[in-house]
mmCIF file of C-alpha atoms and ligand atoms in Angstrom:
data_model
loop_
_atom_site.group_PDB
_atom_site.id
_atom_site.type_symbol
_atom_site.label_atom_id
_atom_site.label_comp_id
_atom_site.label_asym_id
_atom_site.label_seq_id
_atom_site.Cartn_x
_atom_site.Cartn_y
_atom_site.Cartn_z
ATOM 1 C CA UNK A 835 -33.157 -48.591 0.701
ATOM 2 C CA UNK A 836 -32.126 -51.800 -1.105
ATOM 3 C CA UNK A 837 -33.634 -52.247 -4.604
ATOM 4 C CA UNK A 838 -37.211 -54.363 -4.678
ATOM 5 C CA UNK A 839 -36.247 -57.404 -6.659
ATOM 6 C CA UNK A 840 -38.662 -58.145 -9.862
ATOM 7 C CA UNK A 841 -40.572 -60.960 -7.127
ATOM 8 C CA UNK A 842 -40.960 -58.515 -5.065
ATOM 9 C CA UNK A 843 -43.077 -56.374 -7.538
ATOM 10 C CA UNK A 844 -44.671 -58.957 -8.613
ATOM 11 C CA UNK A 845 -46.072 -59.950 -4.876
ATOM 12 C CA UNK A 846 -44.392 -63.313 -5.789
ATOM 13 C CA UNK A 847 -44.169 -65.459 -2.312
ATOM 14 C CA UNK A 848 -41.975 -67.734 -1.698
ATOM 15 C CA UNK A 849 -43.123 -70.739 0.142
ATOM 16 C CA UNK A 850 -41.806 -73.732 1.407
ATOM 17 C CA UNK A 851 -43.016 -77.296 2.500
ATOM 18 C CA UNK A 852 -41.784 -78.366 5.480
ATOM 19 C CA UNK A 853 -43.463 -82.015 5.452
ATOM 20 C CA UNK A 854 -42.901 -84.910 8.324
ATOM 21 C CA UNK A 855 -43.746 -87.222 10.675
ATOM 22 C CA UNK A 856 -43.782 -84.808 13.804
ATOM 23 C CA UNK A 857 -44.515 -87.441 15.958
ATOM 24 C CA UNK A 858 -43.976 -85.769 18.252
ATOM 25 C CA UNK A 859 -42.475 -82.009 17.170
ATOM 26 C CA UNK A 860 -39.208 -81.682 19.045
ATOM 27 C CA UNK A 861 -36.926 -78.230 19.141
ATOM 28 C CA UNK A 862 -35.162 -79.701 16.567
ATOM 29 C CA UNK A 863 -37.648 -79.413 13.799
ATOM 30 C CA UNK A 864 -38.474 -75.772 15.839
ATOM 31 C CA UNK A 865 -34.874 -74.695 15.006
ATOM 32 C CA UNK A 866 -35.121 -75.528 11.349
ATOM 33 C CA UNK A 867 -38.338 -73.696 10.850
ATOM 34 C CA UNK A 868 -37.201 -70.529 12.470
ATOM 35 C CA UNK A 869 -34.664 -70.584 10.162
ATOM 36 C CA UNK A 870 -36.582 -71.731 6.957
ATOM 37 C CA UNK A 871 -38.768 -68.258 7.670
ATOM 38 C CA UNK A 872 -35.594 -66.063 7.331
ATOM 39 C CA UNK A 873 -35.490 -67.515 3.805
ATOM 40 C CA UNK A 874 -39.057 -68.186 2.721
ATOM 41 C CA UNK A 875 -42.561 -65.661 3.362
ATOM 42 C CA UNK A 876 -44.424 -68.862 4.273
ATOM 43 C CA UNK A 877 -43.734 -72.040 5.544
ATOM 44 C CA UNK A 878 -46.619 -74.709 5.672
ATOM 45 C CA UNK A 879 -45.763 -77.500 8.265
ATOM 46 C CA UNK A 880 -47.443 -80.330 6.531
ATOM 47 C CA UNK A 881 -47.915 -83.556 9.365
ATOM 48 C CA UNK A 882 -48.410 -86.744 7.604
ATOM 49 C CA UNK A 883 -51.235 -88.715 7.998
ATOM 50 C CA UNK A 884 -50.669 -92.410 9.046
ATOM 51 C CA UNK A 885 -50.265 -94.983 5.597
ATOM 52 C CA UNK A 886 -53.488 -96.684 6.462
ATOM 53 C CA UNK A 887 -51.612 -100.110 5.730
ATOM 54 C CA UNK A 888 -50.624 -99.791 9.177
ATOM 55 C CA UNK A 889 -46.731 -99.669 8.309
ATOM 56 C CA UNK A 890 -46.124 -96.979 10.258
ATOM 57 C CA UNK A 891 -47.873 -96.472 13.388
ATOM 58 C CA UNK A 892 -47.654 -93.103 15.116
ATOM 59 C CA UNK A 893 -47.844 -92.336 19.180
ATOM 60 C CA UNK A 894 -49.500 -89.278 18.489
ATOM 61 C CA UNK A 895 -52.618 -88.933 16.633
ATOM 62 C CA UNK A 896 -52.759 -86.516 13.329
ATOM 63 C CA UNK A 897 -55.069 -84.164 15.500
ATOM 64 C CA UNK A 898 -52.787 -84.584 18.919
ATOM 65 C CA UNK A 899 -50.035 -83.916 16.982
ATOM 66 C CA UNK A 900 -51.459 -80.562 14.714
ATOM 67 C CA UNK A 901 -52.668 -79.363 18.119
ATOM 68 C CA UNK A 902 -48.937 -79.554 19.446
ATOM 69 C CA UNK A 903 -47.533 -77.927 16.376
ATOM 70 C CA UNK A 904 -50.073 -74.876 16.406
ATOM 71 C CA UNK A 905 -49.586 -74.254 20.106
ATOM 72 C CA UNK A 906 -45.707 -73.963 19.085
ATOM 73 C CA UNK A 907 -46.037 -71.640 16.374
ATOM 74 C CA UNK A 908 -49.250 -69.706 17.690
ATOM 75 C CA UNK A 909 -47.464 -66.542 17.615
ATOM 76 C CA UNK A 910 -45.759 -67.453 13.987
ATOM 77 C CA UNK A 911 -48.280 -66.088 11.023
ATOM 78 C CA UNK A 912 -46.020 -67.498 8.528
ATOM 79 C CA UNK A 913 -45.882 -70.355 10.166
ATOM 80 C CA UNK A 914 -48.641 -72.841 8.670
ATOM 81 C CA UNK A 915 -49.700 -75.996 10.149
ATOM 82 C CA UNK A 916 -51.572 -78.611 8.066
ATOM 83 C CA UNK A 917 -51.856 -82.548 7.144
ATOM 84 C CA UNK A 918 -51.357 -84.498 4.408
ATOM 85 C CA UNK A 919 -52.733 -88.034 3.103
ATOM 86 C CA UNK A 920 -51.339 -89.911 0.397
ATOM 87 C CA UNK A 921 -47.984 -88.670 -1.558
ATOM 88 C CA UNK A 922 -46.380 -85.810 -0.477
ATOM 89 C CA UNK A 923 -45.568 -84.379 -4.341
ATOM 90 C CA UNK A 924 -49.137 -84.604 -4.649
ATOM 91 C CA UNK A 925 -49.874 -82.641 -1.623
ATOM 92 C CA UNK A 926 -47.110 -80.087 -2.564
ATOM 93 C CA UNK A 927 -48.922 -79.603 -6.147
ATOM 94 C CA UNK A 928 -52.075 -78.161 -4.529
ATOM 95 C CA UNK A 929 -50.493 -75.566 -3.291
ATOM 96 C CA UNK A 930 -47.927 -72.464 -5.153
ATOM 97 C CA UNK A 931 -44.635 -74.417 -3.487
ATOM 98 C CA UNK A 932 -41.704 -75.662 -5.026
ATOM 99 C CA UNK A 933 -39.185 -76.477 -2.468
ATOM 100 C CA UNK A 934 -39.809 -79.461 0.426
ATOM 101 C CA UNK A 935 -37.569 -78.702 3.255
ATOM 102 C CA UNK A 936 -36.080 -80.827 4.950
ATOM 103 C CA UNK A 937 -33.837 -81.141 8.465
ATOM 104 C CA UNK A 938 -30.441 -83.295 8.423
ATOM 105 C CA UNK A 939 -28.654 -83.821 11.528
ATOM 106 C CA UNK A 940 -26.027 -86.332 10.392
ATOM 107 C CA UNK A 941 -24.612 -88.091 7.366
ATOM 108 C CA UNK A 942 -26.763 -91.379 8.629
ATOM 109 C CA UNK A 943 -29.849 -89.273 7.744
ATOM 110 C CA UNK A 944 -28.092 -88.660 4.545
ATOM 111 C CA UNK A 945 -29.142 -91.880 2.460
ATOM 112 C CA UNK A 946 -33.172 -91.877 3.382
ATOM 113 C CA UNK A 947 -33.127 -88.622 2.243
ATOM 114 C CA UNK A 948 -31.448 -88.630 -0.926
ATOM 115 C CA UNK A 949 -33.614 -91.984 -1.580
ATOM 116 C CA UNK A 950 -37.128 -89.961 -0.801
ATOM 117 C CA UNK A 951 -35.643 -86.724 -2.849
ATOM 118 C CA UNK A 952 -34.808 -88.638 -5.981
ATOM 119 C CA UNK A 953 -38.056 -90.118 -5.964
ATOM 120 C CA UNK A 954 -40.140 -87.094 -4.799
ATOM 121 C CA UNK A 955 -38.092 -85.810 -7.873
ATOM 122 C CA UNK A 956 -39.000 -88.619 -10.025
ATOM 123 C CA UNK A 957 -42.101 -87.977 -9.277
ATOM 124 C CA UNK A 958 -42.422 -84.222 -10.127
ATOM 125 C CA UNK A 959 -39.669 -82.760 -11.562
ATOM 126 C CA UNK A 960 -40.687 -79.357 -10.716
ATOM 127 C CA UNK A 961 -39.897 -79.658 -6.848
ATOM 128 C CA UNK A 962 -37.361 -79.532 -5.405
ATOM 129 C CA UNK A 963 -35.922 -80.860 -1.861
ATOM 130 C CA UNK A 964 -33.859 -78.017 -0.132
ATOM 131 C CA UNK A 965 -31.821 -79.735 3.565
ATOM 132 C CA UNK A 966 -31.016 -77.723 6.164
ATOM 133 C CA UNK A 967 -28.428 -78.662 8.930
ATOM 134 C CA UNK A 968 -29.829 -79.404 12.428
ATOM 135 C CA UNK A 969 -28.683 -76.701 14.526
ATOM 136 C CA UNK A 970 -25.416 -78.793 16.846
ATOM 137 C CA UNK A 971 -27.634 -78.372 20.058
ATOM 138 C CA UNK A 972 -30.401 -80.800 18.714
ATOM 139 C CA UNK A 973 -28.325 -83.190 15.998
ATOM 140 C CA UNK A 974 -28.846 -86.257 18.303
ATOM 141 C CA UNK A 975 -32.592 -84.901 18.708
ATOM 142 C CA UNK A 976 -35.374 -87.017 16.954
ATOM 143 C CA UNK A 977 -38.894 -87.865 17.778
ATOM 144 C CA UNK A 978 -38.194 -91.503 17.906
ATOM 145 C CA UNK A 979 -35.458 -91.000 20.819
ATOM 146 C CA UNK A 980 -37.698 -88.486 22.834
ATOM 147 C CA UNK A 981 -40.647 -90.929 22.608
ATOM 148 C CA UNK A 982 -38.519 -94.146 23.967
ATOM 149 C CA UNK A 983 -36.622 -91.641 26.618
ATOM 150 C CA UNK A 984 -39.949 -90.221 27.518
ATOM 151 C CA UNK A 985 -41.527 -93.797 27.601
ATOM 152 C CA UNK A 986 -39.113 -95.010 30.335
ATOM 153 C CA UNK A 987 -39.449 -91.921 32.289
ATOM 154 C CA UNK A 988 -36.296 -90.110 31.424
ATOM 155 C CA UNK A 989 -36.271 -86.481 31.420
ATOM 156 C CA UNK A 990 -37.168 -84.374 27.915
ATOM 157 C CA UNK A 991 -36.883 -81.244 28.847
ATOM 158 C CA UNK A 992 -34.697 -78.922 26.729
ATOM 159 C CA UNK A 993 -35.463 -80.785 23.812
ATOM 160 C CA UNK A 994 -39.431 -80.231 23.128
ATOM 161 C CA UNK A 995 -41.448 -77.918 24.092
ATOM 162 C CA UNK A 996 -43.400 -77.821 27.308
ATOM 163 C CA UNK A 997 -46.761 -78.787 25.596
ATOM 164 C CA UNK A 998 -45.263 -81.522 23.987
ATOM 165 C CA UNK A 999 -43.386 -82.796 27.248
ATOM 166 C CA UNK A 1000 -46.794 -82.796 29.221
ATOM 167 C CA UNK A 1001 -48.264 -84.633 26.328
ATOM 168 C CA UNK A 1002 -45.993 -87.556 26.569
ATOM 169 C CA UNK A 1003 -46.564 -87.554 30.188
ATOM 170 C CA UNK A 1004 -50.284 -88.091 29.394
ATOM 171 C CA UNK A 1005 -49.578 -90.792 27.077
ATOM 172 C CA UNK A 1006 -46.959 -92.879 29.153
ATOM 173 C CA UNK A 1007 -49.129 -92.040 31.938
ATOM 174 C CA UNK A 1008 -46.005 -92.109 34.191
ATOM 175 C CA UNK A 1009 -46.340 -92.628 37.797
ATOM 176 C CA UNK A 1010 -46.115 -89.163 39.991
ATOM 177 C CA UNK A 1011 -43.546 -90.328 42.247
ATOM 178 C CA UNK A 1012 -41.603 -91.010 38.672
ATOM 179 C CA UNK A 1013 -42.590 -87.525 37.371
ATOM 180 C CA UNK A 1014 -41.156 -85.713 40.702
ATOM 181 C CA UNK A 1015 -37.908 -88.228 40.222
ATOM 182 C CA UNK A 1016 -37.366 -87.158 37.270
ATOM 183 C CA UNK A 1017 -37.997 -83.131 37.577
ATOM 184 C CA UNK A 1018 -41.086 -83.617 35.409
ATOM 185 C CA UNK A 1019 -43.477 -81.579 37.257
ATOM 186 C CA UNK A 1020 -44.974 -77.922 35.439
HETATM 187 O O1 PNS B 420 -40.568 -87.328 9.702
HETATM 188 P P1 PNS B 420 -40.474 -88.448 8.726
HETATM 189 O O2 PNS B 420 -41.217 -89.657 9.237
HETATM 190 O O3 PNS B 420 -39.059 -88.773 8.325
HETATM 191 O O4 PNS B 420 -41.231 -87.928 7.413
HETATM 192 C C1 PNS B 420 -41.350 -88.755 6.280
HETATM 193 C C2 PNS B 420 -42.420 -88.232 5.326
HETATM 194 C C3 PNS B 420 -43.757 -88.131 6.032
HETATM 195 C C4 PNS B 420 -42.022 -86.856 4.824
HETATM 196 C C5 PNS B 420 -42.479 -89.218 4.135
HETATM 197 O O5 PNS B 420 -42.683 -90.514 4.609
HETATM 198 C C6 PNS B 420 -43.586 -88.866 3.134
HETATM 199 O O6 PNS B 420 -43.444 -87.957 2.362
HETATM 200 N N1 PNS B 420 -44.711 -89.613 3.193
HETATM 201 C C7 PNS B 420 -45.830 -89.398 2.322
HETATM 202 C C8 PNS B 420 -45.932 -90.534 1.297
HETATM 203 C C9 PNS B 420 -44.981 -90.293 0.137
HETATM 204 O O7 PNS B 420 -45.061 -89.321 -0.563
HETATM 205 N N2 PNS B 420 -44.048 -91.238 -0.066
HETATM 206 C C10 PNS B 420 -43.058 -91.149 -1.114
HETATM 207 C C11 PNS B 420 -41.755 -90.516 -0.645
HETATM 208 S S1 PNS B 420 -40.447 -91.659 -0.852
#
């Protein structure tokens, strides 16, 4: 049996915060936290509240979009979902984490997050921002692309989860005949 390592005595977890916009949680941000709990004991998904100078507007609501994200990971115990307001080093202070995680799916993602890193880092230079590829089956996956596909009735299957696909549905409020067009129906 491999040797416990001195964290290991210690009961020392490792955690990481896996902070975003989730608006709404596609399998791409699935495939990077299946992967973050290979390395870490806990992972706390932490969904960002809207800036309440109404620069950012989300579809989704904080609660719509924490009640996506815990049907998603309801059989993950490691797997924490949660919300932030305000700045995210802040948030990441209150709890025993060190590392934000973060997804990159191509070198255009590269520069907003080596801007929000070095600033995060500025900020507290105890944390630390840790990237993770995008797996190749969801790099041209984001939540802005699935809302405007899903908003002009395109087909999103395959790249969120059911839940989430049935939510958008809801919200677009897409005509049935459109639905059954576009092999919507569950
Ligand atoms: O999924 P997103 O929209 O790319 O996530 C961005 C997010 C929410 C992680 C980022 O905007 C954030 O951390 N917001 C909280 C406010 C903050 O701390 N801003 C300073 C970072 S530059």
């Amino acid at each position: 049996m491999a040797q416990e390592t001195q964290e290991e005595k210690e009961g020392v977890t490792r955690v990481a915060i896996y902070p975003g916009s989730f608006d709404p949680i596609t399998y791409g941000h699935i495939d990077i936290v299946e992967r973050a709990l290979e390395i870490f004991d806990k992972v706390i998904l932490a969904i960002a509240h809207d800036i309440s100078d109404g620069s950012k507007r989300s579809l989704f609501s904080v609660e719509e979009r924490i009640e996506m994200a815990k049907s998603v990971f309801e059989h993950s115990p490691n797997l924490i979902v949660d919300s932030f307001k305000g700045l995210l080093v802040d948030y990441v202070d209150r709890t025993n984490a060190r590392v934000i995680l973060r997804g990159l799916r191509a070198t255009s993602d590269f520069e907003y997050e080596f801007h929000m890193a070095s600033m995060n880092r500025s900020l507290n230079t105890h944390l630390d921002t840790l990237f993770m590829m995008t797996s190749k089956d969801y790099f041209f996956v984001s939540s802005r692309s699935i809302k405007e596909v899903a908003g002009l009735g395109g087909a999103v299957e395959g790249l969120v989860p059911s839940i989430v696909a049935r939510r958008l549905k809801e919200k677009f409020n897409l005509p049935l005949a459109k639905e059954k067009q576009m092999g919507w129906e569950y």
